[in-house]
XYZ file of C-alpha atoms in Angstrom:
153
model
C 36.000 141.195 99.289
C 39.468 141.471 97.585
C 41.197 141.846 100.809
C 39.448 138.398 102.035
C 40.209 136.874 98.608
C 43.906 138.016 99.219
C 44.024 137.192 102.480
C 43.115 133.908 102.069
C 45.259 132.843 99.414
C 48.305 134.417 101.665
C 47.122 131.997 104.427
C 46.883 128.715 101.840
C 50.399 129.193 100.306
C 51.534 130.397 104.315
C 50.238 127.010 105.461
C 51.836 124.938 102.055
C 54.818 126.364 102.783
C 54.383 124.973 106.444
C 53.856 121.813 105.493
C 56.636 121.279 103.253
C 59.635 119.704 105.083
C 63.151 121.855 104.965
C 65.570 120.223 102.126
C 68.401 120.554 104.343
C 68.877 118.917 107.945
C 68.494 121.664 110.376
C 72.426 123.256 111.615
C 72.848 123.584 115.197
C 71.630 127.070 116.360
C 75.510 128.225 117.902
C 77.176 126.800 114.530
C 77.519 130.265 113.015
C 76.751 128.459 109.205
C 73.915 129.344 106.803
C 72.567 126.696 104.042
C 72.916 127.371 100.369
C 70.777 124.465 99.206
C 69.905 123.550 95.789
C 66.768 120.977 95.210
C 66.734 118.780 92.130
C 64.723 115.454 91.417
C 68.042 113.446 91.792
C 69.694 115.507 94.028
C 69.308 117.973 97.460
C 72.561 120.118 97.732
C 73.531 121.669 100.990
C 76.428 124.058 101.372
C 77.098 125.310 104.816
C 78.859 128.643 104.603
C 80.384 130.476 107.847
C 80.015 133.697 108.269
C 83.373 134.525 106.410
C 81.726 133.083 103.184
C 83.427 130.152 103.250
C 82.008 126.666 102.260
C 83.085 124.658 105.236
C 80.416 121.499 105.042
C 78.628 120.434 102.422
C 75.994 117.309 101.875
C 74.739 116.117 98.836
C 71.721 113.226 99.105
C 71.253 111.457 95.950
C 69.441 108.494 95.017
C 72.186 107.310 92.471
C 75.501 105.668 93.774
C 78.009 108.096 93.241
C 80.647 105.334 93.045
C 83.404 107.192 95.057
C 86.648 104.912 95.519
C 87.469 106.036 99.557
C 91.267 104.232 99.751
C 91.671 102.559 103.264
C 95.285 104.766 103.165
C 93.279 107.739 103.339
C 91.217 106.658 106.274
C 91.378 108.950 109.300
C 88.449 109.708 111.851
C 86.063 107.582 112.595
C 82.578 108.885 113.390
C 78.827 108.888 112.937
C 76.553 110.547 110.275
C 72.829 110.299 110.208
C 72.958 107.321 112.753
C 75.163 105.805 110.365
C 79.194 104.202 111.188
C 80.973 105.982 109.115
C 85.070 106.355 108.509
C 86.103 109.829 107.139
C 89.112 110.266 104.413
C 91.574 112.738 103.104
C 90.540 113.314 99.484
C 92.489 112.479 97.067
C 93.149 115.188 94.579
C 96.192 113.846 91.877
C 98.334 113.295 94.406
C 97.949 116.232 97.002
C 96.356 114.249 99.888
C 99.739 114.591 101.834
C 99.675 118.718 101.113
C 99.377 120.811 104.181
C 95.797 122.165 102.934
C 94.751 118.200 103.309
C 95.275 117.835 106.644
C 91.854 119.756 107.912
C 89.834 118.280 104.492
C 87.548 115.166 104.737
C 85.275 113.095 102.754
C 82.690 110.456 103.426
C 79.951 108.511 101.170
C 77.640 107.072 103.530
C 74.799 104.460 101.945
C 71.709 104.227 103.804
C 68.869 101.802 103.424
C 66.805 101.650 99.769
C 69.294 103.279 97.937
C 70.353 106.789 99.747
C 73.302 108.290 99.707
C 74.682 110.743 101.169
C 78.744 112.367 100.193
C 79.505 114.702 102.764
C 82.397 116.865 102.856
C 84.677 118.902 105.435
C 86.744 121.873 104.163
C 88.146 123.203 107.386
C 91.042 125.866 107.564
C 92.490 124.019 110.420
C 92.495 120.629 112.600
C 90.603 122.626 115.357
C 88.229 123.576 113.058
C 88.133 120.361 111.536
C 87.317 118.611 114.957
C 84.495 121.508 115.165
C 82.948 120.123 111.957
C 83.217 116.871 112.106
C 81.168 116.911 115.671
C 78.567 118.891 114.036
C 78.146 116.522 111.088
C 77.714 113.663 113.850
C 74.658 116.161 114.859
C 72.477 116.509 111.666
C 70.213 113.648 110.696
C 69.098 113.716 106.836
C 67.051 110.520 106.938
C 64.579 112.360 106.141
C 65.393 114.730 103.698
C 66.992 111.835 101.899
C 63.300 110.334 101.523
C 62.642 113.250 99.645
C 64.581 112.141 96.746
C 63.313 110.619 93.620
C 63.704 106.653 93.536
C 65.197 104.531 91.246
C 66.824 107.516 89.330
């Protein structure tokens, strides 16, 4: 009887955990990354780390504006996230977007419909891999993890 009972509570919180959609868009199978994700009412986190431990890509999808000034003389690529046109910049940190370290770093802030949005950012150790990165964030689609979020927050 305790076996059964036990068994089927593994099976409910087995199929739960089914149903429940991943927080982070799924990384291409070859892209040698991992998710670190962190889950919040306002928020979904995703850090994609390479094998090396390093944070290369990371997407946060909020359902606040996260009012981040992108300066047209920052501009460089221009691409697609999500479905989405997007542009992606150099950040600007005080002054260091002309820095060697700069040239393989990007940011975006993409805005999708009913108040999404997504900030997305590339920290590549070099323009190859930067190229790598920026073709695999044309890949993931977080429409729908985005619909997780809390509205109105």
């Amino acid at each position: 009887m305790k076996i059964m009972i036990a068994a089927s509570l593994f099976l409910a919180s087995a199929a739960a955990w089914s149903q429940e959609a991943p927080p982070c868009p799924t990384l291409p199978a070859n892209a040698g990354l991992q998710w670190e994700q962190r889950v919040d009412a306002n928020f979904i986190a995703c850090k994609a780390v390479a094998n090396d431990g390093r944070q290369v890509l990371n997407v946060m999808l909020t359902s606040r504006d996260p009012k981040i000034r992108l300066e047209r003389r920052l501009r460089e690529e221009e691409s697609t996230f999500s479905g989405e046109e997007i542009f992606w910049y150099r950040p600007d940190l005080a002054g260091q977007e002309t820095s060697p370290a700069m040239a393989s770093r990007r940011i975006t802030v993409v805005e999708f419909d009913d108040d999404r949005y997504a900030q997305v950012w590339i920290n590549a150790d070099s323009v190859e891999e930067l190229g790598t990165l920026i073709s695999l964030a044309q890949q993931l689609d977080v429409r729908a993890t985005s619909a997780q979020l809390s509205a109105g927050n």
